[in-house]
XYZ file of C-alpha atoms in Angstrom:
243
model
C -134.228 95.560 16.040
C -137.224 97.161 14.798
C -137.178 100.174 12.213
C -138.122 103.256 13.060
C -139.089 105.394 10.242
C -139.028 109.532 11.285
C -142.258 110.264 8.677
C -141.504 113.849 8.494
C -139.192 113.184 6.261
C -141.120 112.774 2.826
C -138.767 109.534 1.706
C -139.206 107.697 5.218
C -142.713 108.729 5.486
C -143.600 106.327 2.204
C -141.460 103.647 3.070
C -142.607 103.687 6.479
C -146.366 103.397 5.404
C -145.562 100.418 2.751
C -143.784 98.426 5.755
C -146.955 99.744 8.145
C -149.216 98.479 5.674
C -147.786 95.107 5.297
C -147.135 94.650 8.819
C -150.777 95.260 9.489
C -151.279 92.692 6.711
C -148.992 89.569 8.362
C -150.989 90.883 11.869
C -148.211 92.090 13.307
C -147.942 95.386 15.714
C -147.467 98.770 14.395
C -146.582 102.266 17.349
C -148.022 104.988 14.992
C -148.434 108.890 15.996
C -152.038 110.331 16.966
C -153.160 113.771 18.144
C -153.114 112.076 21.822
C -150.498 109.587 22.763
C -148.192 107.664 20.430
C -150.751 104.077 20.086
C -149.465 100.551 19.412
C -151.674 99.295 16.641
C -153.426 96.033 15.442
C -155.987 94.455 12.656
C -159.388 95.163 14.942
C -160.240 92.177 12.550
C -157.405 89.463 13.317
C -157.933 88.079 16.891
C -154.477 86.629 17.021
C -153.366 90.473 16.289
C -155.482 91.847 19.630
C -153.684 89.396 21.577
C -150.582 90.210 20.630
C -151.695 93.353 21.451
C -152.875 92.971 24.789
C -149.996 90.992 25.253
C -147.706 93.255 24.012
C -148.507 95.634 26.917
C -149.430 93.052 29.931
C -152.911 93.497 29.637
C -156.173 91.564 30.043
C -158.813 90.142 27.798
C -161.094 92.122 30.416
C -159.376 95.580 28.905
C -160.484 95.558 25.361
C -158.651 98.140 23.079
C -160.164 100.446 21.280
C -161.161 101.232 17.673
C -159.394 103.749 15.354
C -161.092 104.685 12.099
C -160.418 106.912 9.498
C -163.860 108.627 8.902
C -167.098 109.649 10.594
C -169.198 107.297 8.413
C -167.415 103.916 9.186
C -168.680 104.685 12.653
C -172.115 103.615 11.535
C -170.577 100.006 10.195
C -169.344 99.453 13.428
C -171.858 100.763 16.210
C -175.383 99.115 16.348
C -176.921 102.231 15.905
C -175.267 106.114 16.159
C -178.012 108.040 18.363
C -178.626 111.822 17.537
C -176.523 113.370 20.755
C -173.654 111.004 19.301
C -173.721 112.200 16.138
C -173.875 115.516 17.350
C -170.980 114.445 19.625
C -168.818 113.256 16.373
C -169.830 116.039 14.896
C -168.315 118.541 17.834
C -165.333 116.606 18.133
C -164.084 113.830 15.294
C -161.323 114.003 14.013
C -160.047 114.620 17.840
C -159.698 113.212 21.472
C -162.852 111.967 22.182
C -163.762 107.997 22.136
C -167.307 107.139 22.245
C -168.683 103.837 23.703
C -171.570 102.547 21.735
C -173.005 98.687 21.118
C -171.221 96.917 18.621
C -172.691 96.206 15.142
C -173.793 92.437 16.234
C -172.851 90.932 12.770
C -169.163 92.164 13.686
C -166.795 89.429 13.232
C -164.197 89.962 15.452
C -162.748 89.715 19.082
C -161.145 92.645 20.655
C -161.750 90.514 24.445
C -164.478 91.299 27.217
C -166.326 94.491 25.178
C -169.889 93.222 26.774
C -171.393 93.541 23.555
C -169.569 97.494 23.040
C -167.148 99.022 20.822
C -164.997 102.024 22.195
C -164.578 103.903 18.652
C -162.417 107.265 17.789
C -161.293 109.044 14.876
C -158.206 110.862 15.509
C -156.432 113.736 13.947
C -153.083 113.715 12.012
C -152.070 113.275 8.422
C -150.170 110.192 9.219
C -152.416 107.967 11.036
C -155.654 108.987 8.606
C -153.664 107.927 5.794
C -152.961 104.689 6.826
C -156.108 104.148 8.515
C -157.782 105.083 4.969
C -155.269 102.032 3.796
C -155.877 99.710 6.577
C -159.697 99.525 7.733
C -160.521 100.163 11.700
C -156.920 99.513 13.975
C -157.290 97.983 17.287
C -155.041 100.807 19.242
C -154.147 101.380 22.553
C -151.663 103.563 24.436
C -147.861 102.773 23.512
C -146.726 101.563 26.326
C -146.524 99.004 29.185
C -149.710 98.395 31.354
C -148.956 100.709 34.701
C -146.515 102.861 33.070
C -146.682 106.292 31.754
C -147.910 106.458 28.030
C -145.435 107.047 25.123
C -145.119 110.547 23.780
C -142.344 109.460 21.200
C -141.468 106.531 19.266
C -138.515 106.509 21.300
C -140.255 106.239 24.421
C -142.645 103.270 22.919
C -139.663 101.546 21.602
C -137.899 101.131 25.130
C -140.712 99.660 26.309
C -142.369 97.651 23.567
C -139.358 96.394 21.584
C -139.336 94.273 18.927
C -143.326 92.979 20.314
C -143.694 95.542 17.567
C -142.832 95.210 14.076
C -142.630 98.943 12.573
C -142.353 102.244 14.540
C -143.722 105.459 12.700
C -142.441 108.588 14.370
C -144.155 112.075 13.682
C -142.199 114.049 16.598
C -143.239 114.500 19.914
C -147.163 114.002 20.949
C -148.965 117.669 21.057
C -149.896 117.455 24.166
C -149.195 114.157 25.801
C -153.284 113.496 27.268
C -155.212 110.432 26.197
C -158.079 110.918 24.753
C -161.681 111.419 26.888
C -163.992 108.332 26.672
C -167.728 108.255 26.742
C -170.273 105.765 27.832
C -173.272 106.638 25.303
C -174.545 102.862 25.161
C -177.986 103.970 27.608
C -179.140 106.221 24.699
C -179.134 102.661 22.474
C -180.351 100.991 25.277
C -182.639 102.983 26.726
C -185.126 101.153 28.994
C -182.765 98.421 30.059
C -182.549 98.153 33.264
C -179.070 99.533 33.343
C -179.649 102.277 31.025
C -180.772 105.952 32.086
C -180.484 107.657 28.923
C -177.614 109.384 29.531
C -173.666 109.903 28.612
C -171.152 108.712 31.259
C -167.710 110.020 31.808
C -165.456 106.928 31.609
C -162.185 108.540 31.740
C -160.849 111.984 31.301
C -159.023 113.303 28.995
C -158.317 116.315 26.228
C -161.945 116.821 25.426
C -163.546 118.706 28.964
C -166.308 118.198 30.863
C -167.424 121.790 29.629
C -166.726 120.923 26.566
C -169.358 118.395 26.607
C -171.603 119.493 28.559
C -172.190 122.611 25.814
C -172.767 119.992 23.126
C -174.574 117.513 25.174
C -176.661 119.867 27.934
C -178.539 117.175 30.269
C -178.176 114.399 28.868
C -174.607 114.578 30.520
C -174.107 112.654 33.617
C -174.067 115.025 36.477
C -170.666 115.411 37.772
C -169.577 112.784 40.126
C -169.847 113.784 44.093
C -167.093 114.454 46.138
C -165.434 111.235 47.384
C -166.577 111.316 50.527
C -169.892 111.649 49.756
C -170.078 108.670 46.914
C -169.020 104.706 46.773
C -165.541 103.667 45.486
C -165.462 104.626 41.882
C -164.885 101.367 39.275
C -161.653 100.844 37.886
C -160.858 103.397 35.111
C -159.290 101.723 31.873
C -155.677 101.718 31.313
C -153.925 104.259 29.039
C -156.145 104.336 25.383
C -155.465 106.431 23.191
């Protein structure tokens, strides 16, 4: 059985990060606390890693995880370029519940599955998982929890349905609030002129961040809100459970 280490106690809390650490190291999965949803974790550099992940919860190559990282500036490592409104999106909102699609850096070696070229990046907030992201480099995280089921808001809850897929649990409590994070399309301000790109910042999923929220930091160049359903196509399929 896998440990779970309760890191508000000061004692557990280190011996949970060494065991963290070198679980991240053998590319094994980690369930670690954010300000969201409780994530299941992988090296974003270790292919074999992101499948376990993706295996871990019954998921596709065609639903790439996202990218955790522990400061503002490795977002410019990782993102072909980081456009003004994104940066004054980061600026708004990191560390916090926003994830922000962007094209990936192309020299990137790695393969988080079918990105299209993009990188879904966030910097969440919480003492534990900064620390060990400062210790780890960018983590491959998604929601703790099988595909189609509700996302984990404890280690307890991850563990029933993860397992031993997972190789060290790192509780902090319950989640604050128990909503997934808001994601972002801002690739069309980096691709601007495509023929798929208008310039503008899509909502891909909702989540703790608002639409009001965005709209004061981002004005127009926030999609207009989506049309009643009767008035509009069938929407695309909205990802699964990130964190």
């Amino acid at each position: 059985m896998s440990p779970i280490f309760d890191c508000r106690d000061e004692a557990q809390l280190l011996a949970g990060m060494r065991n963290a650490r070198q679980a991240i190291g053998r590319g094994d999965l980690i369930v670690i606390p954010t300000d969201t949803v409780y994530g299941v974790a992988a090296d974003a550099f270790s292919p074999t890693a992101v499948q376990r992940l993706l295996d871990a919860k019954g998921r596709g190559r065609n639903q790439p995880p996202p990218v955790l990282i522990g400061s503002k500036e490795t977002l410019t490592a990782l993102a072909e370029s980081v456009p003004e409104p994104v940066q004054r999106l980061v600026d708004a909102f990191w560390p916090g519940g926003l994830t922000i699609v962007l094209p990936a850096q192309p020299s990137l070696v790695w393969d988080l599955g079918e990105t299209q070229g993009t990188v879904a990046v966030r910097m969440p907030e919480g003492r534990v998982v900064l620390e060990l992201l400062a210790e780890t480099g960018p983590l491959a995280v998604s929601s703790a929890n099988l595909t189609g089921r509700d996302a984990a808001i404890s280690a307890l809850d991850a563990e029933k349905m993860l397992g031993d897929s997972v190789a060290v649990y790192l509780a902090d409590g319950m989640s604050k609030n128990g909503i997934a994070s808001t994601i972002v399309d801002a690739t069309s301000l980096v691709r601007r002129g495509a023929d798929d790109g208008e310039g503008v910042v899509r909502i891909l999923r909702h989540g703790v961040v608002t639409r009001e929220q965005l709209h004061e930091v981002l004005g127009d160049l926030l999609e207009p809100e989506e049309q009643p359903e009767s008035e509009q196509p069938a929407s695309e399929p909205q990802q699964d459970g990130d964190s």
